[in-house]
Tab-separated table of C-alpha atoms in Angstrom:
chain	number	residue	atom	x	y	z
A	106	MET	CA	185.090	-58.632	-25.119
A	107	ILE	CA	181.979	-57.256	-26.744
A	108	THR	CA	179.945	-57.524	-23.561
A	109	GLY	CA	182.052	-54.920	-21.718
A	110	MET	CA	179.945	-52.166	-20.238
A	111	GLU	CA	181.760	-49.458	-22.119
A	112	ASP	CA	181.408	-51.178	-25.477
A	113	ASP	CA	177.737	-51.939	-24.826
A	114	LYS	CA	177.143	-48.262	-24.147
A	115	ILE	CA	178.982	-47.283	-27.344
A	116	LEU	CA	176.831	-49.653	-29.400
A	117	ALA	CA	173.650	-48.494	-27.645
A	118	ASP	CA	174.514	-44.837	-28.318
A	119	MET	CA	175.186	-45.671	-31.963
A	120	VAL	CA	171.806	-47.395	-32.336
A	121	ARG	CA	170.063	-44.464	-30.633
A	122	ASP	CA	171.795	-41.773	-32.681
A	123	TYR	CA	171.806	-43.565	-36.043
A	124	SER	CA	168.570	-45.546	-36.181
A	125	ASP	CA	168.768	-45.670	-39.982
A	126	ALA	CA	171.811	-47.949	-39.695
A	127	LEU	CA	169.651	-50.917	-38.743
A	128	SER	CA	167.893	-50.793	-42.092
A	129	ASP	CA	171.008	-50.168	-44.186
A	130	ARG	CA	173.777	-52.770	-44.068
A	131	LYS	CA	176.438	-50.569	-45.647
A	132	ARG	CA	175.617	-47.750	-43.267
A	133	LEU	CA	175.949	-50.119	-40.298
A	134	GLN	CA	179.309	-51.416	-41.545
A	135	ALA	CA	180.613	-47.888	-41.883
A	136	LEU	CA	179.428	-46.876	-38.405
A	137	LEU	CA	180.919	-49.955	-36.750
A	138	LEU	CA	184.212	-49.132	-38.423
A	139	ASP	CA	183.999	-45.608	-36.987
A	140	PHE	CA	183.017	-46.712	-33.481
A	141	PHE	CA	185.292	-49.778	-33.231
A	142	PRO	CA	188.170	-48.950	-35.595
A	143	GLN	CA	190.753	-51.154	-33.864
A	144	ASP	CA	188.637	-54.272	-33.353
A	145	ARG	CA	187.880	-56.055	-36.599
A	146	ARG	CA	186.777	-59.239	-34.808
A	147	LYS	CA	184.176	-57.321	-32.833
A	148	ARG	CA	182.840	-55.646	-35.966
A	149	ASN	CA	182.603	-58.972	-37.775
A	150	LEU	CA	180.728	-60.649	-34.926
A	151	LEU	CA	178.242	-57.799	-34.672
A	152	MET	CA	177.676	-57.918	-38.441
A	153	ILE	CA	177.131	-61.685	-38.348
A	154	VAL	CA	174.297	-61.222	-35.831
A	155	PHE	CA	172.845	-58.510	-38.048
A	156	ASP	CA	173.166	-60.565	-41.265
A	157	ASP	CA	171.517	-63.566	-39.622
A	158	GLY	CA	168.312	-61.531	-39.202
A	159	ILE	CA	168.549	-61.616	-35.408
A	160	VAL	CA	168.737	-57.842	-35.001
A	161	ASP	CA	165.567	-57.397	-37.065
A	162	GLU	CA	163.794	-59.953	-34.881
A	163	MET	CA	165.046	-58.237	-31.722
A	164	ARG	CA	163.701	-54.897	-32.929
A	165	GLY	CA	160.200	-56.363	-32.798
A	166	LEU	CA	160.601	-57.342	-29.135
A	167	SER	CA	160.420	-55.422	-25.875
A	168	ARG	CA	161.484	-58.394	-23.769
A	169	ILE	CA	163.515	-61.494	-24.526
A	170	ASP	CA	163.185	-64.910	-22.896
A	171	LYS	CA	165.926	-67.440	-22.288
A	172	MET	CA	164.719	-69.794	-24.999
A	173	THR	CA	164.810	-67.043	-27.617
A	174	LEU	CA	168.222	-65.898	-26.436
A	175	HIS	CA	169.495	-69.454	-26.605
A	176	ARG	CA	168.037	-69.835	-30.097
A	177	PHE	CA	169.887	-66.730	-31.287
A	178	VAL	CA	173.183	-67.921	-29.814
A	179	ARG	CA	172.842	-71.386	-31.334
A	180	SER	CA	171.987	-69.918	-34.737
A	181	ILE	CA	175.248	-67.962	-34.732
A	182	GLU	CA	177.273	-70.745	-33.146
A	183	MET	CA	176.064	-73.506	-35.473
A	184	GLY	CA	175.452	-71.498	-38.622
A	185	TYR	CA	178.852	-69.839	-38.699
A	186	ASP	CA	180.918	-72.179	-36.479
A	187	ILE	CA	181.491	-69.338	-34.039
A	188	ARG	CA	182.689	-70.398	-30.605
A	189	THR	CA	179.999	-70.349	-27.919
A	190	LYS	CA	181.414	-67.509	-25.801
A	191	SER	CA	181.876	-65.288	-28.835
A	192	ALA	CA	178.343	-66.006	-30.062
A	193	GLU	CA	176.915	-65.260	-26.617
A	194	ALA	CA	178.893	-62.029	-26.382
A	195	ALA	CA	177.782	-60.800	-29.803
A	196	VAL	CA	174.102	-61.559	-29.176
A	197	ALA	CA	174.278	-60.010	-25.685
A	198	ALA	CA	175.794	-56.853	-27.127
A	199	TRP	CA	172.792	-56.344	-29.407
A	200	VAL	CA	170.330	-57.258	-26.618
A	201	ASN	CA	171.853	-54.547	-24.416
A	202	ALA	CA	172.135	-52.044	-27.263
A	203	LEU	CA	168.437	-52.441	-28.092
A	204	GLY	CA	167.461	-52.180	-24.424
A	205	LEU	CA	165.709	-55.550	-24.193
A	206	SER	CA	164.868	-56.870	-20.731
A	207	MET	CA	164.749	-60.533	-19.740
A	208	GLU	CA	161.506	-62.452	-19.224
A	209	GLU	CA	161.516	-63.781	-15.654
A	210	LYS	CA	158.846	-66.426	-16.266
A	211	GLU	CA	160.974	-68.338	-18.694
A	212	GLU	CA	163.006	-70.061	-15.997
A	213	LYS	CA	160.067	-72.239	-14.950
A	214	ARG	CA	159.079	-72.930	-18.577
A	215	GLU	CA	162.630	-73.994	-19.381
A	216	GLU	CA	162.763	-76.334	-16.366
A	217	THR	CA	159.513	-77.968	-17.520
A	218	ALA	CA	160.831	-78.469	-21.046
A	219	VAL	CA	164.088	-79.970	-19.828
A	220	SER	CA	162.406	-82.306	-17.367
A	221	ALA	CA	159.970	-83.482	-20.067
A	222	GLY	CA	162.492	-84.074	-22.820
A	223	GLY	CA	165.780	-84.394	-20.975
A	224	GLN	CA	167.414	-82.017	-23.445
A	225	GLU	CA	167.979	-78.350	-23.959
A	226	PRO	CA	164.629	-76.657	-24.728
A	227	PHE	CA	165.696	-75.192	-28.054
A	228	PRO	CA	166.668	-76.839	-31.334
A	229	LEU	CA	168.549	-74.693	-33.875
A	230	VAL	CA	165.986	-75.335	-36.587
A	231	LYS	CA	162.852	-77.412	-36.317
A	232	THR	CA	163.674	-79.632	-39.246
A	233	GLU	CA	161.505	-82.707	-39.648
A	234	TRP	CA	163.670	-85.758	-40.264
A	235	GLU	CA	163.317	-89.472	-39.890
A	236	PRO	CA	165.987	-91.486	-38.096
A	237	CYS	CA	168.238	-93.118	-40.672
A	238	GLU	CA	170.735	-95.687	-39.465
A	239	SER	CA	173.250	-97.491	-41.654
A	240	ASP	CA	174.928	-100.874	-41.945
A	241	SER	CA	178.087	-99.198	-43.203
A	242	LEU	CA	181.121	-98.910	-40.955
A	243	TYR	CA	182.110	-95.529	-39.522
A	244	GLU	CA	184.568	-94.219	-37.005
A	245	TYR	CA	182.961	-91.509	-34.909
A	246	GLU	CA	183.201	-89.608	-31.662
A	247	GLU	CA	180.840	-87.766	-29.367
A	248	THR	CA	180.734	-83.993	-29.063
A	249	SER	CA	178.583	-81.779	-26.881
A	250	ARG	CA	176.115	-81.424	-29.767
A	251	GLY	CA	176.021	-84.958	-31.108
A	252	LEU	CA	178.160	-87.445	-32.997
A	253	ARG	CA	180.840	-86.415	-35.454
A	254	ILE	CA	181.661	-88.980	-38.129
A	255	LEU	CA	185.438	-89.216	-38.430
A	256	LYS	CA	185.939	-91.776	-41.165
A	257	TYR	CA	184.065	-94.052	-43.550
A	258	ASP	CA	185.610	-97.505	-43.023
A	259	ASP	CA	183.549	-99.615	-45.408
A	260	PHE	CA	184.119	-100.613	-49.040
A	261	ASP	CA	182.991	-98.107	-51.662
A	262	GLU	CA	179.437	-98.604	-52.907
A	263	PRO	CA	177.808	-96.830	-55.876
A	264	VAL	CA	175.358	-95.131	-53.481
A	265	VAL	CA	176.157	-94.290	-49.860
A	266	VAL	CA	173.633	-92.848	-47.400
A	267	ILE	CA	175.327	-90.980	-44.539
A	268	PRO	CA	173.198	-91.782	-41.464
A	269	ASN	CA	171.790	-89.264	-39.030
A	270	VAL	CA	171.771	-91.818	-36.224
A	271	ILE	CA	174.486	-94.240	-35.111
A	272	GLU	CA	173.773	-96.609	-32.214
A	273	GLY	CA	170.805	-94.493	-31.208
A	274	LYS	CA	172.739	-91.212	-31.083
A	275	LYS	CA	172.219	-88.278	-33.434
A	276	VAL	CA	174.892	-87.428	-36.007
A	277	ILE	CA	175.477	-83.666	-36.199
A	278	ALA	CA	178.551	-83.427	-38.451
A	279	VAL	CA	180.655	-85.270	-40.985
A	280	GLY	CA	184.225	-84.425	-40.095
A	281	ASN	CA	187.290	-83.437	-42.068
A	282	TYR	CA	188.396	-85.930	-44.755
A	283	ALA	CA	185.820	-88.542	-43.668
A	284	PHE	CA	185.381	-89.842	-47.246
A	285	LYS	CA	188.672	-88.648	-48.723
A	286	GLY	CA	189.789	-90.753	-51.685
A	287	CYS	CA	186.666	-92.962	-51.864
A	288	VAL	CA	186.859	-93.041	-55.661
A	289	GLY	CA	184.238	-95.776	-56.110
A	290	ILE	CA	181.305	-93.866	-54.619
A	291	GLU	CA	179.050	-92.356	-57.302
A	292	LYS	CA	176.284	-90.809	-55.209
A	293	ILE	CA	176.170	-89.523	-51.634
A	294	ILE	CA	172.919	-88.881	-49.750
A	295	VAL	CA	173.468	-86.800	-46.616
A	296	SER	CA	170.587	-87.526	-44.236
A	297	GLU	CA	168.359	-84.816	-42.788
A	298	GLY	CA	169.512	-83.631	-39.394
A	299	ILE	CA	173.186	-83.366	-40.317
A	300	GLU	CA	174.277	-79.727	-40.085
A	301	ILE	CA	177.977	-79.496	-40.959
A	302	LEU	CA	180.299	-80.995	-43.580
A	303	GLY	CA	183.989	-80.683	-42.842
A	304	ASN	CA	186.961	-79.591	-44.914
A	305	GLY	CA	188.029	-82.125	-47.531
A	306	VAL	CA	185.157	-84.419	-46.564
A	307	PHE	CA	184.817	-85.705	-50.158
A	308	LEU	CA	188.280	-84.669	-51.364
A	309	ASN	CA	189.443	-86.679	-54.412
A	310	CYS	CA	186.197	-88.679	-54.636
A	311	ARG	CA	186.620	-88.722	-58.405
A	312	GLY	CA	183.719	-91.078	-59.047
A	313	LEU	CA	181.272	-88.935	-57.050
A	314	LYS	CA	178.893	-87.438	-59.607
A	315	GLU	CA	175.850	-86.641	-57.489
A	316	VAL	CA	175.217	-85.427	-53.944
A	317	SER	CA	171.939	-84.851	-52.108
A	318	LEU	CA	172.293	-82.297	-49.331
A	319	PRO	CA	169.733	-81.943	-46.492
A	320	THR	CA	167.738	-78.842	-45.637
A	321	SER	CA	169.238	-79.091	-42.135
A	322	LEU	CA	172.717	-78.306	-43.497
A	323	ARG	CA	174.184	-75.047	-42.137
A	324	GLY	CA	177.823	-75.019	-43.182
A	325	ILE	CA	180.244	-76.556	-45.673
A	326	GLY	CA	183.897	-76.414	-44.660
A	327	SER	CA	185.655	-74.348	-42.033
A	328	THR	CA	184.898	-70.813	-40.910
A	329	ASP	CA	187.630	-70.672	-38.304
A	330	ALA	CA	190.703	-68.580	-39.074
A	331	THR	CA	192.966	-71.537	-38.243
A	332	GLY	CA	190.870	-74.011	-40.185
A	333	CYS	CA	189.678	-75.470	-36.897
A	334	PRO	CA	185.949	-75.052	-36.122
A	335	LYS	CA	185.105	-76.628	-32.777
A	336	ILE	CA	182.685	-79.197	-34.164
A	337	LEU	CA	185.148	-80.443	-36.803
A	338	GLY	CA	188.139	-81.221	-34.637
A	339	CYS	CA	191.857	-80.587	-34.992
A	340	GLU	CA	193.673	-77.856	-36.868
A	341	ILE	CA	194.012	-78.462	-40.587
A	342	LYS	CA	194.686	-76.486	-43.713
A	343	TYR	CA	191.794	-75.388	-45.898
A	344	GLU	CA	190.888	-78.081	-48.439
A	345	GLY	CA	187.515	-77.948	-50.100
A	346	ALA	CA	184.696	-80.281	-49.107
A	347	PHE	CA	184.204	-81.472	-52.695
A	348	GLU	CA	187.605	-80.493	-54.096
A	349	TYR	CA	188.686	-82.628	-57.061
A	350	SER	CA	185.553	-84.756	-56.905
A	351	GLY	CA	183.603	-85.861	-59.977
A	352	LEU	CA	180.547	-83.779	-59.051
A	353	GLU	CA	178.430	-82.786	-62.074
A	354	SER	CA	175.738	-80.635	-60.459
A	355	VAL	CA	175.087	-79.234	-57.009
A	356	THR	CA	172.254	-77.398	-55.290
A	357	VAL	CA	173.227	-76.002	-51.900
A	358	PRO	CA	170.249	-75.779	-49.488
A	359	GLU	CA	168.912	-72.375	-48.490
A	360	GLY	CA	169.860	-72.855	-44.842
A	361	VAL	CA	173.600	-72.944	-45.574
A	362	LYS	CA	175.228	-69.761	-44.267
A	363	TYR	CA	178.826	-70.529	-45.084
A	364	ILE	CA	180.689	-72.318	-47.873
A	365	GLY	CA	184.405	-72.618	-47.226
A	366	GLU	CA	187.139	-71.753	-49.669
A	367	ASN	CA	188.102	-74.346	-52.312
A	368	SER	CA	184.795	-76.150	-51.715
A	369	PHE	CA	184.299	-77.132	-55.369
A	370	ALA	CA	187.748	-76.343	-56.733
A	371	GLY	CA	189.003	-78.705	-59.403
A	372	CYS	CA	185.588	-80.286	-60.042
A	373	GLY	CA	186.241	-80.539	-63.764
A	374	GLY	CA	182.854	-82.105	-64.541
A	375	LEU	CA	180.739	-79.629	-62.569
A	376	ARG	CA	178.323	-78.026	-65.033
A	377	ARG	CA	175.714	-76.387	-62.789
A	378	ALA	CA	175.742	-74.860	-59.309
A	379	VAL	CA	172.902	-73.262	-57.335
A	380	LEU	CA	173.953	-71.291	-54.259
A	381	PRO	CA	171.683	-70.339	-51.324
A	382	GLY	CA	170.073	-66.917	-51.523
A	383	LYS	CA	171.388	-65.577	-48.209
A	384	LEU	CA	175.031	-66.508	-48.712
A	385	LYS	CA	177.135	-63.356	-48.239
A	386	GLU	CA	180.460	-64.434	-49.739
A	387	ILE	CA	181.772	-66.666	-52.470
A	388	ARG	CA	185.051	-67.540	-50.842
A	389	GLU	CA	188.546	-67.862	-52.274
A	390	ASN	CA	188.882	-70.494	-55.012
A	391	THR	CA	185.344	-71.819	-54.452
A	392	PHE	CA	184.911	-72.817	-58.127
A	393	ARG	CA	188.518	-72.533	-59.268
A	394	TRP	CA	189.294	-74.730	-62.292
A	395	CYS	CA	185.714	-75.902	-62.720
A	396	LYS	CA	186.280	-76.094	-66.454
A	397	SER	CA	182.784	-77.369	-67.336
A	398	LEU	CA	180.820	-74.851	-65.243
A	399	ARG	CA	178.252	-73.243	-67.527
A	400	GLU	CA	175.485	-72.192	-65.176
A	401	VAL	CA	175.752	-70.731	-61.693
A	402	THR	CA	172.927	-69.186	-59.658
A	403	LEU	CA	174.451	-66.500	-57.462
A	404	PRO	CA	172.977	-65.592	-54.048
A	405	ARG	CA	170.551	-62.672	-54.072
A	406	GLU	CA	172.147	-61.299	-50.871
A	407	LEU	CA	175.730	-61.743	-52.045
A	408	ASP	CA	178.183	-59.087	-50.856
A	409	VAL	CA	181.645	-60.163	-52.066
A	410	VAL	CA	183.164	-62.404	-54.741
A	411	ARG	CA	186.535	-63.348	-53.272
A	412	ILE	CA	189.955	-63.972	-54.811
A	413	SER	CA	190.021	-66.487	-57.695
A	414	ALA	CA	186.458	-67.595	-56.915
A	415	PHE	CA	185.809	-68.547	-60.568
A	416	GLU	CA	189.346	-68.616	-61.905
A	417	GLY	CA	189.749	-71.030	-64.792
A	418	CYS	CA	186.013	-71.574	-65.361
A	419	ASP	CA	186.624	-71.399	-69.070
A	420	THR	CA	183.128	-72.565	-70.107
A	421	LEU	CA	181.270	-69.681	-68.433
A	422	ARG	CA	179.778	-67.407	-71.085
A	423	THR	CA	177.818	-64.788	-69.179
A	424	VAL	CA	177.517	-63.731	-65.539
A	425	ASP	CA	175.100	-61.350	-63.817
A	426	ILE	CA	176.468	-60.041	-60.524
A	427	PRO	CA	173.521	-59.451	-58.109
A	428	GLU	CA	172.590	-55.995	-56.916
A	429	GLY	CA	174.168	-55.325	-53.533
A	430	VAL	CA	177.561	-56.855	-54.248
A	431	THR	CA	180.247	-54.371	-53.199
A	432	ALA	CA	183.505	-56.043	-54.254
A	433	ILE	CA	184.887	-58.396	-56.892
A	434	GLU	CA	188.367	-59.353	-55.807
A	435	GLU	CA	191.611	-60.144	-57.575
A	436	GLY	CA	191.481	-62.939	-60.145
A	437	ALA	CA	187.807	-63.662	-59.489
A	438	PHE	CA	187.195	-64.394	-63.181
A	439	ALA	CA	190.747	-64.827	-64.446
A	440	GLY	CA	191.166	-67.555	-67.024
A	441	CYS	CA	187.471	-67.529	-68.010
A	442	LYS	CA	188.380	-67.599	-71.689
A	443	ARG	CA	184.838	-67.961	-73.026
A	444	LEU	CA	183.296	-65.304	-70.783
A	445	GLU	CA	181.614	-62.916	-73.216
A	446	SER	CA	179.960	-60.517	-70.792
A	447	ILE	CA	179.438	-59.732	-67.148
A	448	TYR	CA	176.866	-57.416	-65.590
A	449	ILE	CA	178.285	-55.336	-62.745
A	450	PRO	CA	175.744	-53.332	-60.689
A	451	ASP	CA	176.235	-49.824	-59.303
A	452	SER	CA	176.707	-51.273	-55.794
A	453	VAL	CA	180.176	-52.559	-56.738
A	454	VAL	CA	182.780	-50.057	-55.529
A	455	GLU	CA	185.876	-52.246	-55.632
A	456	ILE	CA	187.272	-54.466	-58.379
A	457	GLY	CA	190.595	-56.232	-58.004
A	458	GLY	CA	191.135	-55.851	-54.263
A	459	GLY	CA	191.409	-58.470	-51.551
A	460	LYS	CA	194.435	-59.973	-49.852
A	461	GLY	CA	196.086	-61.181	-53.030
A	462	THR	CA	199.532	-60.587	-54.432
A	463	GLY	CA	198.332	-58.230	-57.138
A	464	PHE	CA	199.573	-60.704	-59.715
A	465	LEU	CA	196.179	-61.737	-61.134
A	466	LYS	CA	193.910	-59.337	-62.951
A	467	THR	CA	190.246	-59.678	-62.003
A	468	PHE	CA	189.259	-60.789	-65.502
A	469	GLY	CA	192.633	-62.183	-66.518
A	470	GLU	CA	195.200	-60.812	-68.916
A	471	PRO	CA	193.879	-59.184	-72.115
A	472	ASP	CA	195.121	-62.024	-74.322
A	473	GLU	CA	193.300	-64.566	-72.124
A	474	ARG	CA	189.872	-62.959	-72.455
A	475	HIS	CA	187.188	-63.608	-75.017
A	476	GLU	CA	187.742	-61.319	-77.974
A	477	ASN	CA	184.374	-59.634	-77.364
A	478	PHE	CA	184.513	-59.593	-73.562
A	479	THR	CA	182.196	-56.825	-72.358
A	480	ILE	CA	181.299	-55.294	-69.001
A	481	ARG	CA	177.613	-54.369	-68.857
A	482	CYS	CA	176.992	-51.520	-66.436
A	483	HIS	CA	175.392	-48.092	-65.973
A	484	ILE	CA	176.704	-44.678	-66.939
A	485	GLY	CA	178.877	-43.129	-64.238
A	486	SER	CA	179.250	-46.337	-62.268
A	487	TYR	CA	182.495	-47.577	-60.753
A	488	ALA	CA	182.333	-50.500	-63.192
A	489	MET	CA	182.326	-48.096	-66.134
A	490	GLN	CA	185.352	-46.258	-64.723
A	491	PHE	CA	187.135	-49.575	-64.212
A	492	ALA	CA	186.367	-50.723	-67.757
A	493	ARG	CA	187.759	-47.494	-69.209
A	494	ALA	CA	190.904	-47.697	-67.084
A	495	GLN	CA	191.506	-51.333	-68.067
A	496	GLN	CA	190.577	-50.790	-71.725
A	497	ILE	CA	187.732	-53.263	-71.546
A	498	ARG	CA	184.695	-52.884	-73.761
A	499	CYS	CA	181.654	-51.656	-71.816
A	500	GLU	CA	178.029	-51.151	-72.773
A	501	ARG	CA	174.801	-49.977	-71.233
A	502	ALA	CA	173.183	-52.624	-69.036
């Protein structure tokens, strides 16, 4: 576990000896790989805490109280569907590494808050929302965090509002496949206060053209390696939240930290997508076969475009990869037959990698590309070397 004394000391020594790492993400990644070469899970958890902005906030503290600690843990647990013990261990590792001491006065303050409200003293995000009940029929179950909707049992209506309260209890998540195959629904409004949408939640909702997502939303789909985040229930395979729906446009709220693979795959009518600025990855097959996709706003803090993320988006004409992206994986833009140009920044140091079979070229086979397909880049960059090696036209950005 990360909280082991020896590992805490290793991390603390690293922070002490390489203070520049906390202001340089790539530097931190490299150091964690050096210090914990055999433990990928540990490295990933430590990076998640860093990417969430928690380490920066800790650096401004000399002491940490229980409420703040709890807030950090819940942010990791809820935002990334990390299990509680793992989230606690990762946060504790950074607390120890930065030498923060605990506030002793917080115990009394916490008791007062609990006795006054009857609940834990810390909400994940102070999102203002009005209770919204519904006359529609749902199957649901209680979890430690709130209700999880399991299934929509009513007849399809043109507009469905997913409630944030059922029988006086807060709804925290809409579970896997809850609306699967509801082809008659044209618009979904997800009420404020709901934080997670499960895998396949709107799978095959072919009439669904519009969705309104709340600012409280933190995750779409599964982050668990088995496809089984704790809040969403049993083990399932990865199927996208909106896969094969009739969605025409989507704006994902800024608070969303994770969008699962296949989330919008097969949405043939999807023309426009706006992704949250702090999203780190566009996962496998996220927009695969979105044949009408013409406009996509990529996250400003994006790090990786995963395998086949935009495969078959044959209406895309131009793409600007944000500065800071380090990798564009296999088949990411394969089958984008109308793609005329793509800007690739100097930060990209890998094109065509990932855990694929090696079968798909990143930008498809030569005869599948636009006749004038061009990589825009800078002299001496990895992108320029790649373009030369693959015999792709390149020009100065």
